[in-house]
Short mmCIF file of C-alpha atoms in Angstrom, two decimals:
data_model
loop_
_atom_site.label_atom_id
_atom_site.label_comp_id
_atom_site.label_asym_id
_atom_site.label_seq_id
_atom_site.Cartn_x
_atom_site.Cartn_y
_atom_site.Cartn_z
CA GLY Q 558 2.50 89.05 -130.65
CA GLU Q 559 0.43 91.44 -128.60
CA ASN Q 560 -2.72 90.15 -126.93
CA VAL Q 561 -5.25 92.44 -125.23
CA GLU Q 562 -7.82 91.19 -122.78
CA GLN Q 563 -10.79 93.32 -121.78
CA HIS Q 564 -13.22 92.95 -118.88
CA PRO Q 565 -16.07 92.90 -118.24
CA SER Q 566 -17.83 91.98 -121.44
CA THR Q 567 -21.06 93.63 -120.29
CA LEU Q 568 -21.58 96.29 -117.67
CA SER Q 569 -24.76 97.86 -116.44
CA VAL Q 570 -24.67 100.86 -114.08
CA GLN Q 571 -27.20 103.27 -112.69
CA GLU Q 572 -27.27 106.71 -114.31
CA GLY Q 573 -25.04 109.02 -112.34
CA ASP Q 574 -22.79 106.22 -111.04
CA SER Q 575 -19.26 105.49 -112.26
CA ALA Q 576 -18.23 102.77 -114.71
CA VAL Q 577 -14.82 101.16 -114.97
CA ILE Q 578 -13.49 98.96 -117.76
CA LYS Q 579 -10.18 97.17 -117.43
CA CYS Q 580 -7.68 95.87 -119.98
CA THR Q 581 -4.43 93.97 -119.83
CA TYR Q 582 -1.80 93.65 -122.53
CA SER Q 583 1.06 91.28 -123.05
CA ASP Q 584 3.72 93.07 -125.09
CA SER Q 585 5.91 95.33 -123.00
CA ALA Q 586 6.88 97.17 -126.16
CA SER Q 587 3.40 98.62 -126.49
CA ASN Q 588 3.39 102.33 -125.80
CA TYR Q 589 0.07 103.70 -127.08
CA PHE Q 590 -3.30 102.83 -125.51
CA PRO Q 591 -6.45 104.23 -127.17
CA TRP Q 592 -10.04 103.77 -126.15
CA TYR Q 593 -12.92 103.74 -128.63
CA LYS Q 594 -16.65 104.07 -128.22
CA GLN Q 595 -18.93 102.43 -130.76
CA GLU Q 596 -22.61 103.35 -130.90
CA LEU Q 597 -25.13 101.20 -132.73
CA GLY Q 598 -24.73 101.45 -136.50
CA LYS Q 599 -21.64 103.66 -136.31
CA GLY Q 600 -17.87 103.18 -136.56
CA PRO Q 601 -15.62 103.24 -133.43
CA GLN Q 602 -14.85 106.75 -132.20
CA LEU Q 603 -11.57 107.56 -130.47
CA ILE Q 604 -12.57 109.01 -127.07
CA ILE Q 605 -9.32 109.16 -125.17
CA ASP Q 606 -5.82 107.75 -125.39
CA ILE Q 607 -2.69 107.54 -123.27
CA ARG Q 608 0.91 106.98 -124.06
CA SER Q 609 3.41 105.04 -121.94
CA ASN Q 610 5.17 108.10 -120.49
CA VAL Q 611 1.95 109.22 -118.71
CA GLY Q 612 0.15 107.45 -115.84
CA GLU Q 613 -3.22 109.09 -116.08
CA LYS Q 614 -5.16 111.33 -118.42
CA LYS Q 615 -8.52 113.04 -117.96
CA ASP Q 616 -11.00 114.59 -120.31
CA GLN Q 617 -14.09 115.87 -118.55
CA ARG Q 618 -15.99 112.79 -117.31
CA ILE Q 619 -13.64 110.19 -118.71
CA ALA Q 620 -10.16 109.26 -117.53
CA VAL Q 621 -7.66 106.55 -118.38
CA THR Q 622 -5.02 105.12 -116.09
CA LEU Q 623 -2.01 103.08 -117.11
CA ASN Q 624 0.11 100.76 -114.99
CA LYS Q 625 3.09 99.75 -117.19
CA THR Q 626 4.59 97.48 -114.59
CA ALA Q 627 1.44 95.41 -114.25
CA LYS Q 628 0.62 95.91 -117.98
CA HIS Q 629 -2.91 97.07 -117.46
CA PHE Q 630 -4.91 100.18 -118.19
CA SER Q 631 -8.44 101.22 -117.32
CA LEU Q 632 -11.19 103.53 -118.51
CA HIS Q 633 -13.18 105.41 -115.92
CA ILE Q 634 -16.42 107.18 -116.70
CA THR Q 635 -17.89 109.32 -113.93
CA GLU Q 636 -21.42 110.65 -113.60
CA THR Q 637 -22.63 108.34 -116.36
CA GLN Q 638 -25.41 109.55 -118.65
CA PRO Q 639 -27.75 107.66 -121.03
CA GLU Q 640 -25.67 108.72 -124.03
CA ASP Q 641 -22.71 106.79 -122.56
CA SER Q 642 -24.43 103.54 -123.47
CA ALA Q 643 -22.30 101.94 -126.20
CA VAL Q 644 -19.64 99.35 -126.77
CA TYR Q 645 -16.22 100.39 -125.63
CA PHE Q 646 -12.97 98.95 -127.00
CA CYS Q 647 -9.49 99.25 -125.57
CA ALA Q 648 -6.43 98.79 -127.74
CA ALA Q 649 -2.65 98.60 -127.45
CA SER Q 650 -0.03 99.46 -129.99
CA GLU Q 651 3.74 99.96 -130.45
CA GLY Q 652 2.79 103.19 -132.13
CA SER Q 653 2.04 101.97 -135.64
CA ALA Q 654 -1.57 102.06 -136.78
CA SER Q 655 -1.33 98.70 -138.40
CA LYS Q 656 -0.14 97.08 -135.15
CA ILE Q 657 -3.05 98.21 -132.98
CA ILE Q 658 -4.58 95.18 -131.24
CA PHE Q 659 -8.12 95.62 -129.91
CA GLY Q 660 -9.73 94.11 -126.88
CA SER Q 661 -13.00 92.19 -127.34
CA GLY Q 662 -15.22 95.09 -126.23
CA THR Q 663 -17.47 95.97 -123.30
CA ARG Q 664 -21.14 96.67 -123.79
CA LEU Q 665 -22.02 99.42 -121.33
CA SER Q 666 -25.66 100.03 -120.46
CA ILE Q 667 -26.82 102.96 -118.35
CA ARG Q 668 -29.97 102.32 -116.38
CA PRO Q 669 -32.28 105.39 -115.90
CA LYS T 200 -12.18 118.82 -141.10
CA ALA T 201 -14.04 115.98 -142.76
CA GLY T 202 -13.80 112.54 -141.28
CA VAL T 203 -13.19 109.20 -142.89
CA THR T 204 -15.79 108.53 -145.61
CA GLN T 205 -16.76 104.98 -146.65
CA THR T 206 -19.00 103.98 -149.48
CA PRO T 207 -21.34 102.16 -149.89
CA ARG T 208 -22.75 102.05 -146.39
CA TYR T 209 -24.83 98.92 -147.04
CA LEU T 210 -24.73 96.27 -149.72
CA ILE T 211 -26.11 92.85 -150.32
CA LYS T 212 -24.33 90.26 -152.47
CA THR T 213 -24.70 86.60 -153.26
CA ARG T 214 -22.11 83.87 -152.76
CA GLY T 215 -19.52 83.78 -155.47
CA GLN T 216 -19.82 87.44 -156.36
CA GLN T 217 -17.18 90.03 -155.67
CA VAL T 218 -17.37 93.38 -153.95
CA THR T 219 -15.38 96.61 -153.90
CA LEU T 220 -15.50 99.02 -150.96
CA SER T 221 -14.14 102.52 -151.03
CA CYS T 222 -12.55 104.73 -148.38
CA SER T 223 -11.55 108.35 -148.39
CA PRO T 224 -9.23 109.17 -145.43
CA ILE T 225 -9.03 112.37 -143.41
CA SER T 226 -7.24 115.06 -145.45
CA GLY T 227 -3.51 114.83 -144.86
CA HIS T 228 -3.53 111.28 -143.55
CA ARG T 229 -1.45 108.97 -145.71
CA SER T 230 -2.14 105.67 -143.89
CA VAL T 231 -5.35 103.74 -144.38
CA SER T 232 -6.16 100.51 -142.57
CA TRP T 233 -9.03 98.11 -143.09
CA TYR T 234 -10.77 96.04 -140.41
CA GLN T 235 -13.44 93.35 -140.44
CA GLN T 236 -15.88 93.48 -137.54
CA THR T 237 -18.10 90.53 -136.73
CA PRO T 238 -19.97 89.72 -133.49
CA GLY T 239 -17.93 86.57 -132.92
CA GLN T 240 -14.43 87.73 -133.93
CA GLY T 241 -14.45 91.43 -132.92
CA LEU T 242 -12.24 93.83 -134.82
CA GLN T 243 -9.78 92.02 -137.03
CA PHE T 244 -7.03 93.77 -139.00
CA LEU T 245 -7.06 93.18 -142.73
CA PHE T 246 -4.29 95.37 -144.17
CA GLU T 247 -2.69 98.85 -144.04
CA TYR T 248 -1.66 100.99 -146.94
CA PHE T 249 0.80 103.92 -146.77
CA SER T 250 1.77 105.93 -149.84
CA GLU T 251 0.16 103.45 -152.18
CA THR T 252 2.11 100.51 -150.74
CA GLN T 253 0.75 97.77 -148.57
CA ARG T 254 2.70 98.12 -145.32
CA ASN T 255 1.17 95.34 -143.29
CA LYS T 256 -1.31 92.47 -143.79
CA GLY T 257 -3.47 90.55 -141.39
CA ASN T 258 -4.29 86.90 -141.45
CA PHE T 259 -6.96 86.80 -144.17
CA PRO T 260 -7.10 84.70 -147.38
CA GLY T 261 -5.99 86.03 -150.71
CA ARG T 262 -9.61 86.71 -151.67
CA PHE T 263 -9.24 89.89 -149.66
CA SER T 264 -7.15 92.55 -151.41
CA GLY T 265 -6.75 96.26 -151.44
CA ARG T 266 -5.04 99.16 -153.00
CA GLN T 267 -4.36 102.82 -152.39
CA PHE T 268 -4.29 105.64 -154.85
CA SER T 269 -2.01 108.63 -155.07
CA ASN T 270 -4.65 110.81 -153.36
CA SER T 271 -4.59 108.34 -150.38
CA ARG T 272 -8.08 107.02 -151.15
CA SER T 273 -8.24 103.28 -150.76
CA GLU T 274 -10.34 100.41 -151.98
CA MET T 275 -10.70 96.88 -150.77
CA ASN T 276 -11.97 93.97 -152.80
CA VAL T 277 -13.32 90.65 -151.73
CA SER T 278 -13.68 88.05 -154.48
CA THR T 279 -15.72 84.78 -154.52
CA LEU T 280 -17.78 85.89 -151.58
CA GLU T 281 -18.68 83.42 -148.85
CA LEU T 282 -21.50 83.57 -146.28
CA GLY T 283 -18.88 84.12 -143.62
CA ASP T 284 -17.72 87.34 -145.26
CA SER T 285 -20.87 89.04 -143.99
CA ALA T 286 -19.54 91.73 -141.68
CA LEU T 287 -19.01 95.39 -141.09
CA TYR T 288 -15.90 96.51 -142.96
CA LEU T 289 -14.24 99.50 -141.28
CA CYS T 290 -11.69 101.78 -142.80
CA ALA T 291 -9.47 103.93 -140.64
CA SER T 292 -6.97 106.60 -141.43
CA SER T 293 -4.09 107.37 -139.07
CA SER T 294 -2.17 110.47 -138.24
CA SER T 295 1.61 110.63 -138.14
CA THR T 296 1.48 109.98 -134.40
CA GLY T 297 -0.43 106.68 -134.88
CA GLU T 298 -3.91 107.76 -133.78
CA LEU T 299 -6.55 105.80 -135.67
CA PHE T 300 -9.82 107.39 -136.87
CA PHE T 301 -12.57 105.17 -138.23
CA GLY T 302 -15.28 105.71 -140.79
CA GLU T 303 -18.88 104.55 -140.31
CA GLY T 304 -18.18 101.29 -142.11
CA SER T 305 -19.70 99.34 -144.98
CA ARG T 306 -22.08 96.61 -143.90
CA LEU T 307 -21.86 93.67 -146.27
CA THR T 308 -24.47 90.93 -146.26
CA VAL T 309 -23.77 87.81 -148.32
CA LEU T 310 -26.78 85.64 -149.18
#
């Protein structure tokens, strides 16, 4: 079955700097790669996703890149702000909601 | 458009009791999935329901069960609660394109 590994587990960056979180997956059949942000006491929120027919996708300060050959994808957050502090999860799926496999999460802290 | 609604948000039970959690999906979404989130195990898939039928099931004991109603609302039940069942239980509804949207969760504490 699919296995998703996420690194780093914790990340601390200076406000205004960029943050990068990386994930690898094992199942070449996976074609949908969402990223979730979970703030304290809340459920995970879908922030950006990418499908296998696209190499990069941007939405304001966040971007995701996908390398299908190497089976890895990354989340990039530029010009980080205090409200970016949260736990971020990557995930991979063949397209079915019930087959979404999550990474173990990255706790991102933004230093003022 | 209203998001995924879960009730109750917090509850405390004792070992051996049973609990029922409720989830109302985003309007128009027919698939509802349940996840257990714990600090040590991360997000673990429990089961998915689609059109009142269980479509997929994770690796949890039979004490964990669920159902879905004709209006797509779903409930999950945990019987004979154990201390290790303490967790955040998340419900998510998915669109026809497979995007998953989570509720705020029900935090269960078993004493």
